[in-house]
Tab-separated table of C-alpha atoms and ligand atoms in Angstrom:
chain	number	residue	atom	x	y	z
A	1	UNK	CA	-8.240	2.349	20.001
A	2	UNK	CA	-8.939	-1.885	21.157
A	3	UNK	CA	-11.029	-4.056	19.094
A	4	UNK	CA	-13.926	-3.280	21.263
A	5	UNK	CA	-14.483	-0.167	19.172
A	6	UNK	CA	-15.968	-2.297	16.328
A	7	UNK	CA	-18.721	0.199	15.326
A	8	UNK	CA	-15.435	2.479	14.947
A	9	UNK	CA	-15.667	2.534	11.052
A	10	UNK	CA	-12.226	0.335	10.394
A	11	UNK	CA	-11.756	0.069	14.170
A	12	UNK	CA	-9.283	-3.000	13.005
A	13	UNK	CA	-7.523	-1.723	10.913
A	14	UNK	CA	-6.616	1.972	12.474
A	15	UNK	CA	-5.423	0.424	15.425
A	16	UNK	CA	-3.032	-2.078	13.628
A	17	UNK	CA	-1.772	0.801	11.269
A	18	UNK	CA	-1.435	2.770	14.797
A	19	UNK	CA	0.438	-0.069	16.423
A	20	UNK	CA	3.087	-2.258	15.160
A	21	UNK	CA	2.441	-2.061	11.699
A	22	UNK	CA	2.704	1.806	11.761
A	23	UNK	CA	5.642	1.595	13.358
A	24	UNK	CA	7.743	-1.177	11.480
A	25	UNK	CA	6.755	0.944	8.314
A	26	UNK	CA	8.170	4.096	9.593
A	27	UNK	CA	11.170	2.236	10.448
A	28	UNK	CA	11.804	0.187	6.734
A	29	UNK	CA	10.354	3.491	5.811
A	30	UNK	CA	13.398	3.862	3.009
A	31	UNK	CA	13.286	0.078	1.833
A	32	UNK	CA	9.482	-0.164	1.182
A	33	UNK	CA	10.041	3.136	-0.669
A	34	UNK	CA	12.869	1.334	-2.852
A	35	UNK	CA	10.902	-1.616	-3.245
A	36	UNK	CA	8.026	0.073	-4.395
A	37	UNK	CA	9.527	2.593	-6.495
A	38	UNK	CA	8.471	0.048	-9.944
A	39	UNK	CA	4.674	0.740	-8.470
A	40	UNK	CA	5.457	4.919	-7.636
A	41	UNK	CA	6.591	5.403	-11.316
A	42	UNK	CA	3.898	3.641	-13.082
A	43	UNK	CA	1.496	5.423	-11.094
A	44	UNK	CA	2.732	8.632	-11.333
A	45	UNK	CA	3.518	8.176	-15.144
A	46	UNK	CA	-0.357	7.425	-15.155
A	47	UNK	CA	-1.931	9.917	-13.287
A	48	UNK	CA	-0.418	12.776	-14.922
A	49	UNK	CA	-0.621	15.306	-12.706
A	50	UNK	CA	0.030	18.836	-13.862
A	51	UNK	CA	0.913	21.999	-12.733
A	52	UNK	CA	-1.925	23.650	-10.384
A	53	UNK	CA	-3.481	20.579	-9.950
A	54	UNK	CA	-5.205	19.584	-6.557
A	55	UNK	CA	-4.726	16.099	-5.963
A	56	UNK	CA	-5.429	13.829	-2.875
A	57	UNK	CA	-3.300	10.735	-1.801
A	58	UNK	CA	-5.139	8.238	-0.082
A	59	UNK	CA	-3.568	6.116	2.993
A	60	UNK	CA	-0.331	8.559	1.817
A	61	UNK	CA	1.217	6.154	4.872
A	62	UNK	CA	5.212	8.356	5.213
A	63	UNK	CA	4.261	10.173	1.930
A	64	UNK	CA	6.624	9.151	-0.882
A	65	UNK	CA	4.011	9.097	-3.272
A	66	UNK	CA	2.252	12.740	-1.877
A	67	UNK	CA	6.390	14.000	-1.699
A	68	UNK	CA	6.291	13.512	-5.756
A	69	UNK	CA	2.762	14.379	-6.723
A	70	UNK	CA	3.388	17.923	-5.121
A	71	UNK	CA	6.468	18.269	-7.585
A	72	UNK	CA	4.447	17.477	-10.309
A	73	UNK	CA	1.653	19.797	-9.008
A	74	UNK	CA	4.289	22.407	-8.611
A	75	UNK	CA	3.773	26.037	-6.518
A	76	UNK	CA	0.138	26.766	-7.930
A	77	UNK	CA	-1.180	23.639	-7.229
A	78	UNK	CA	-2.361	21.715	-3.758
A	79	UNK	CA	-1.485	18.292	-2.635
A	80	UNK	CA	-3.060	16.970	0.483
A	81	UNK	CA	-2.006	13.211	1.723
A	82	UNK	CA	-4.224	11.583	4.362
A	83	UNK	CA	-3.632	8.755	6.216
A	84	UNK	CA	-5.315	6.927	9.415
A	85	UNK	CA	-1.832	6.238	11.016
A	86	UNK	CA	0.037	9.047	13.623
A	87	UNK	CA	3.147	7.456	12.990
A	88	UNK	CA	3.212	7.355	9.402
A	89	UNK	CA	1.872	10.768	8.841
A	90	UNK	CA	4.654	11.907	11.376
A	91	UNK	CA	7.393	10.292	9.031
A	92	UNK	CA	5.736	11.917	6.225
A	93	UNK	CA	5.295	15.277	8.047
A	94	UNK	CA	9.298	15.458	8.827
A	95	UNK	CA	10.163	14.217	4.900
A	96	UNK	CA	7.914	17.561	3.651
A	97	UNK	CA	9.845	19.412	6.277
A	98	UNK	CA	13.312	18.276	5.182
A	99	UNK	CA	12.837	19.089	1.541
A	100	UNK	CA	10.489	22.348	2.271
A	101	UNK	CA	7.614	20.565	0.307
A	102	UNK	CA	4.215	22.220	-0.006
A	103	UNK	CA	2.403	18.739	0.789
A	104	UNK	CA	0.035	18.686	3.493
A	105	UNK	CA	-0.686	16.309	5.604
A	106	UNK	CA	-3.925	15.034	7.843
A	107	UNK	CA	-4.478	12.439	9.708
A	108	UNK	CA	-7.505	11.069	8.486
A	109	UNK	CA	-9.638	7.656	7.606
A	110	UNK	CA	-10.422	8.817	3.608
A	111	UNK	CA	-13.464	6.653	3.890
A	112	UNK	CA	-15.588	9.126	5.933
A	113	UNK	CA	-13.416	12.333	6.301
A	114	UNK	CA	-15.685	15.326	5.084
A	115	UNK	CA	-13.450	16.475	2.224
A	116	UNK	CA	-14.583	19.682	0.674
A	117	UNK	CA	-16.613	18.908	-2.147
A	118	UNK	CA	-15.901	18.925	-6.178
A	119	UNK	CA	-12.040	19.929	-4.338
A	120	UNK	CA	-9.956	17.780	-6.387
A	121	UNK	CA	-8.496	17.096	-9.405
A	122	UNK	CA	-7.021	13.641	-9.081
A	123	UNK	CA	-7.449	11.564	-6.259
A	124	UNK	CA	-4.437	9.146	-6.122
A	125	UNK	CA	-2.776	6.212	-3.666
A	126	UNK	CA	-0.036	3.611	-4.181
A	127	UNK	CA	-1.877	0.669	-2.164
A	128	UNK	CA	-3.938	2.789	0.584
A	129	UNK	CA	-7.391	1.661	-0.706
A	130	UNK	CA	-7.588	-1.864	0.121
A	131	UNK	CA	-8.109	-1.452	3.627
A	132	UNK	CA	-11.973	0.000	3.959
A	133	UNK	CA	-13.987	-2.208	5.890
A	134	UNK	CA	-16.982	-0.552	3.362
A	135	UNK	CA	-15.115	-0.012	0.048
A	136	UNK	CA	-18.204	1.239	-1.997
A	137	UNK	CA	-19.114	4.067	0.759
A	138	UNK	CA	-15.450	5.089	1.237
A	139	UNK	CA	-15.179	5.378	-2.688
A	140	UNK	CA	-18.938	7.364	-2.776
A	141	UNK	CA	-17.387	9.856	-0.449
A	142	UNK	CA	-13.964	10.078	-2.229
A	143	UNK	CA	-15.942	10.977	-5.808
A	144	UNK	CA	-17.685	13.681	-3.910
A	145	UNK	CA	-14.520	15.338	-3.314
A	146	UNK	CA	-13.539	14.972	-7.059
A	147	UNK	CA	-14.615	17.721	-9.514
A	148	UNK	CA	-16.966	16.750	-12.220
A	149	UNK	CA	-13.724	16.698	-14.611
A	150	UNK	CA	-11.439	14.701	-12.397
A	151	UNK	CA	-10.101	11.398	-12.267
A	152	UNK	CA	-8.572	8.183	-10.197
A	153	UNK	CA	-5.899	6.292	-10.649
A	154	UNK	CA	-4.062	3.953	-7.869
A	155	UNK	CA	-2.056	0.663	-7.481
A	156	UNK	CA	-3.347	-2.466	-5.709
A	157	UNK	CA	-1.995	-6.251	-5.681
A	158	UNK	CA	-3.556	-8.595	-8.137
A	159	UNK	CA	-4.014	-12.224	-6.419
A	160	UNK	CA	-1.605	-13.708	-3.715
A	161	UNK	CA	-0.699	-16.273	-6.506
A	162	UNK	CA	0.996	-14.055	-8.954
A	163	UNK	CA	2.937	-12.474	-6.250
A	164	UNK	CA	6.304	-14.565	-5.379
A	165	UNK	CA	7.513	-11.731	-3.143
A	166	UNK	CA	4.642	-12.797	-0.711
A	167	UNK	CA	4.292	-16.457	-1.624
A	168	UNK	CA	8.227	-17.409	-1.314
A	169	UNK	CA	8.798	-16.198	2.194
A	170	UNK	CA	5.190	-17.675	3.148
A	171	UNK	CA	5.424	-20.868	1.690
A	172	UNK	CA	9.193	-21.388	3.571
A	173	UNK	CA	7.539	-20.260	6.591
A	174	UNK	CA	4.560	-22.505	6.347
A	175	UNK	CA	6.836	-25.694	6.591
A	176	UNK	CA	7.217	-25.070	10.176
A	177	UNK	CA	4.257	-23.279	11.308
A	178	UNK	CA	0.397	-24.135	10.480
A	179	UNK	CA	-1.721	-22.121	7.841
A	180	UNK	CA	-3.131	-19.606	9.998
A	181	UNK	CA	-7.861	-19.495	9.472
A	182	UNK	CA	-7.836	-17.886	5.945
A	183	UNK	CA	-9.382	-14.900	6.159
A	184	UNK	CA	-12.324	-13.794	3.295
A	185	UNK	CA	-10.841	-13.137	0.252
A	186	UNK	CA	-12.649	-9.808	0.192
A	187	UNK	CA	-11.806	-9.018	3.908
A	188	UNK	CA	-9.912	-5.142	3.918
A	189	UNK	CA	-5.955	-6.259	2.992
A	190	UNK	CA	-3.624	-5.815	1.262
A	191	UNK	CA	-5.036	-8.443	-1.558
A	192	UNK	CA	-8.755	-7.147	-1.051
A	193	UNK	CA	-8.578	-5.877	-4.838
A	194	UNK	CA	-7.424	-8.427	-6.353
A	195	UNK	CA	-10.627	-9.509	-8.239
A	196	UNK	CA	-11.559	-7.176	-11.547
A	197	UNK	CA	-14.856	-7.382	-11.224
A	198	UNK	CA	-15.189	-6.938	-7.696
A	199	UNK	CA	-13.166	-3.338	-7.942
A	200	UNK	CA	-14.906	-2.296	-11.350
A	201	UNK	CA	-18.150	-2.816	-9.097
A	202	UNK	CA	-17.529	-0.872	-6.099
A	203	UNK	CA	-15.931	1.915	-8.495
A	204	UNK	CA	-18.736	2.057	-10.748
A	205	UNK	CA	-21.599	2.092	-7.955
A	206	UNK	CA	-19.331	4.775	-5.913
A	207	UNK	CA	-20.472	6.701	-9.075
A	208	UNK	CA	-17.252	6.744	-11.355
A	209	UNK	CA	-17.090	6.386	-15.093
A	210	UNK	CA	-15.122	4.484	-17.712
A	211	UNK	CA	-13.097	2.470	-14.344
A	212	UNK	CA	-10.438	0.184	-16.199
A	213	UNK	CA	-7.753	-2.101	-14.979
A	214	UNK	CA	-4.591	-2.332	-16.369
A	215	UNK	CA	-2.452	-5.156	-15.069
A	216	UNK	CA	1.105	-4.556	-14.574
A	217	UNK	CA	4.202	-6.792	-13.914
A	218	UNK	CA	7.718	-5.515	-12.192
A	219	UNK	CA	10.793	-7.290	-9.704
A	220	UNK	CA	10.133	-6.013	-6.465
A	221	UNK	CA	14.150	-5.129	-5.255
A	222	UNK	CA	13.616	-7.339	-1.782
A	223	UNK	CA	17.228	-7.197	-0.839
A	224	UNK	CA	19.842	-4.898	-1.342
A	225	UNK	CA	22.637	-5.934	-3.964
A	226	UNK	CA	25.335	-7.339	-2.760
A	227	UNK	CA	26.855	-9.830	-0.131
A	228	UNK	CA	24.380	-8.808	2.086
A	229	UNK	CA	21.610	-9.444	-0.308
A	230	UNK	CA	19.887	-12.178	1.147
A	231	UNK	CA	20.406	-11.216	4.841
A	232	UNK	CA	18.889	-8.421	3.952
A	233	UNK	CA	15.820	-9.501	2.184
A	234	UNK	CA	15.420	-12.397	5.144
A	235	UNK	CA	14.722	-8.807	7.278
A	236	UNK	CA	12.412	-7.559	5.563
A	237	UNK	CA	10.527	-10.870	5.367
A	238	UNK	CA	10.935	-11.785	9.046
A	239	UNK	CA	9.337	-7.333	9.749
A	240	UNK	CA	6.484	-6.754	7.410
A	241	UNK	CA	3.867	-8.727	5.671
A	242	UNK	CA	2.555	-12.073	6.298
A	243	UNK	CA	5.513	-13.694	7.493
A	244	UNK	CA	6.010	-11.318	10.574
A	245	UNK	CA	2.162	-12.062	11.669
A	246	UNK	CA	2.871	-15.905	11.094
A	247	UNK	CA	5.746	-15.792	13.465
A	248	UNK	CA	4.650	-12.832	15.641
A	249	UNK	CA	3.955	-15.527	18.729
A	250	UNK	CA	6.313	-18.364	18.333
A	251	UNK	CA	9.199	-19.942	19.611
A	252	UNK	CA	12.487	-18.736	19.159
A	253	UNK	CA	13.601	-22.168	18.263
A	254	UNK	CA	10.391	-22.206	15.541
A	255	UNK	CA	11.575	-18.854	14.119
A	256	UNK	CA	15.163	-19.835	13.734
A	257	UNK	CA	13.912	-23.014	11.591
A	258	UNK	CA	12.054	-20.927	9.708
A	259	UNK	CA	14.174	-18.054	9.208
A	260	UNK	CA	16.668	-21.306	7.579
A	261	UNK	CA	14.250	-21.933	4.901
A	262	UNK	CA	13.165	-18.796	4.073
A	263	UNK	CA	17.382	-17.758	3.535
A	264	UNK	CA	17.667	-20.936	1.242
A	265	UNK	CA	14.482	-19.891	-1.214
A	266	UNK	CA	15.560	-16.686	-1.200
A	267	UNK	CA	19.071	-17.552	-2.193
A	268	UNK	CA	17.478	-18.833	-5.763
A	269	UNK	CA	16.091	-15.453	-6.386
A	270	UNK	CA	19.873	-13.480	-6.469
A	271	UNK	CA	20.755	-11.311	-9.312
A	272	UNK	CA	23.320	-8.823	-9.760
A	273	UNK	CA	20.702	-6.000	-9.201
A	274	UNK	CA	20.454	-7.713	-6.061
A	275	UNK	CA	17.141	-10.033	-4.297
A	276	UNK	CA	14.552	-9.725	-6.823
A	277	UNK	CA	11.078	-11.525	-6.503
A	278	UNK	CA	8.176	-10.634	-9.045
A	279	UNK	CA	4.999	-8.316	-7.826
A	280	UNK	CA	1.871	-7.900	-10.166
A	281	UNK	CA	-0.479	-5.518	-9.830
A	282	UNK	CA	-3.586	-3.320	-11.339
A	283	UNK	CA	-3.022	0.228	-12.417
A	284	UNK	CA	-6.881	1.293	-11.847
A	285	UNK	CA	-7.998	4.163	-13.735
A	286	UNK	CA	-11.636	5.926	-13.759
A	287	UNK	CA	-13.166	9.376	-14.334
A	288	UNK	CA	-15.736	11.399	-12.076
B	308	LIG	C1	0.226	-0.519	2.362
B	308	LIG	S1	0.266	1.019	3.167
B	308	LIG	C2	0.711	2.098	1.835
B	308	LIG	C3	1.246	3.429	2.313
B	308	LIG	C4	1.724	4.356	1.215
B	308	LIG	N1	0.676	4.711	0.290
B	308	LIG	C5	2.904	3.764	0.485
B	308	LIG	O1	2.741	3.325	-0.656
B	308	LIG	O2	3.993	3.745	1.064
B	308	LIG	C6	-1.453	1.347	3.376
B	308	LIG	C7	-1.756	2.674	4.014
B	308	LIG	O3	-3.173	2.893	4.032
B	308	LIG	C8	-3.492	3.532	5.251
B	308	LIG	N2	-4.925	3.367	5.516
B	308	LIG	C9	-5.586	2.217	5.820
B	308	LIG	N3	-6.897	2.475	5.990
B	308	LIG	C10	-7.079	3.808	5.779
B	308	LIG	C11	-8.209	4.667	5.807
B	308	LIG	N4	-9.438	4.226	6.088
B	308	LIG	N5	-8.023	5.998	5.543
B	308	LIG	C12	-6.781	6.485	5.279
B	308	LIG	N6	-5.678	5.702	5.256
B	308	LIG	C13	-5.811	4.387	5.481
B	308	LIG	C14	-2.582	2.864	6.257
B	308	LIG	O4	-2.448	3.597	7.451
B	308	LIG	C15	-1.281	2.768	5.460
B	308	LIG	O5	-0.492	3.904	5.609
């Protein structure tokens, strides 16, 4: 899909989560999945999904999340993960394989699939949400595939500000490279959510009930323990997030600088559990 396709509801972002981004997530596919395990536990510990229950996962991206929720939901129960990217729902697709899982998988954009209705339980998603260029209709057509009993609950990133794990790297890289146009603070992202009021008010207009947001605080593991600890964090930097789209088209002479200062702030954040840096998020919770 090209940008052209802008009536394409989230043209933008389907093509990125197609492209590069897809791919360098299928690839750290096992070190996102460690870093985010703090995120997978709190979520899982909150949506409480039983046995028999149907649940969806939303932007399931290589299905971690979707892998565990159809444990929980055991042999009687149906887990479906849905995702916009081929790439990442072809990871996924290979982990249910390798462990005979009875997650499905579709490739999907959850903000205008036709989901059967009243079909689920719990609708669920570690950080797949933030991404709808039209939050409040993608949410109205996720609550009509919830049953009149079911609920929500999913993870997004509170503000840039009380997340070091982004703002470290960043701020090392911005010493050699200008501040790219800041974008809208409500533009689809990864901090789209950040605001309360602005998620209680999409939730509560997509038609759910008693929303609430919970924040939460845990180390994000950014680098293995170890020697290699800070090599290995400086990786992951310089191939997802902010820093890799800040660098994406300059000089090798320009990355090498900044790949220097990003090792020395990282070096301050060492620990014998290896490169921790501190995430914050909301655990959002609502009812049908
Ligand atoms: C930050 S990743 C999280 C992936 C996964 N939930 C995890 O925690 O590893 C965001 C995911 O949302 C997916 N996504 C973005 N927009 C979407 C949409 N409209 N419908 C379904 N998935 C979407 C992306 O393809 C990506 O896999």
């Amino acid at each position: 899909m090209s940008k052209q396709d802008a009536t394409v509801a989230n043209a933008e972002q389907i093509e990125s989560w197609n492209g590069t981004t897809g791919v360098k997530w299928v690839a750290n596919q096992d070190r996102l999945d460690r870093m985010l395990a703090p995120f997978s536990r709190a979520l899982l510990d909150t949506a409480k999904v039983k046995t028999g229950e149907h649940v969806l996962d939303i932007g399931c991206g290589c299905g971690a999340t979707t892998l565990d929720l159809a444990r929980a939901a055991g042999t009687e129960g149906h887990v479906l993960g849905v995702d916009v990217s081929a790439p990442m729902v072809g990871r996924a697709q290979e982990r249910a394989g390798a462990e005979s899982s009875r997650a499905v998988f579709r490739i999907a954009d959850a903000s205008t699939y036709a989901f059967e209705p009243n079909a689920f339980d719990v609708l669920v998603s570690r950080f797949g949400v933030m991404f709808f260029d039209e939050p409040a209709s993608a949410f109205a057509n996720l609550h009509a595939a919830l049953r009149e009993t079911g609920r929500l609950a999913f993870v997004c990133w509170r503000g840039l500000g009380e997340n070091p794990w982004v703002t470290v790297p960043l701020r090392a890289a911005l010493a050699h490279i200008a501040p790219p146009e800041p974008s809208a603070p409500e533009a689809p992202g990864p901090f789209a959510f950040a605001d309360r009021d602005r998620v209680t008010s999409i939730l509560q207009h997509a038609g759910f009930h008693h929303v609430a947001l919970t924040p939460f605080d845990a180390p994000l593991l950014i680098g293995s323990a170890g020697p290699e600890a800070v090599e290995d964090g400086l990786q992951q930097s310089m191939e997802i997030g902010p820093v890799s789209r800040l660098i994406a088209n300059e000089a090798p002479d320009v990355r090498e600088r900044v790949k220097d200062s990003i090792r020395n702030e990282l070096a301050k954040y060492v620990t014998a559990k290896g490169l921790l840096l501190a995430g914050a998020v909301w655990i959002v919770t609502a009812e049908a």
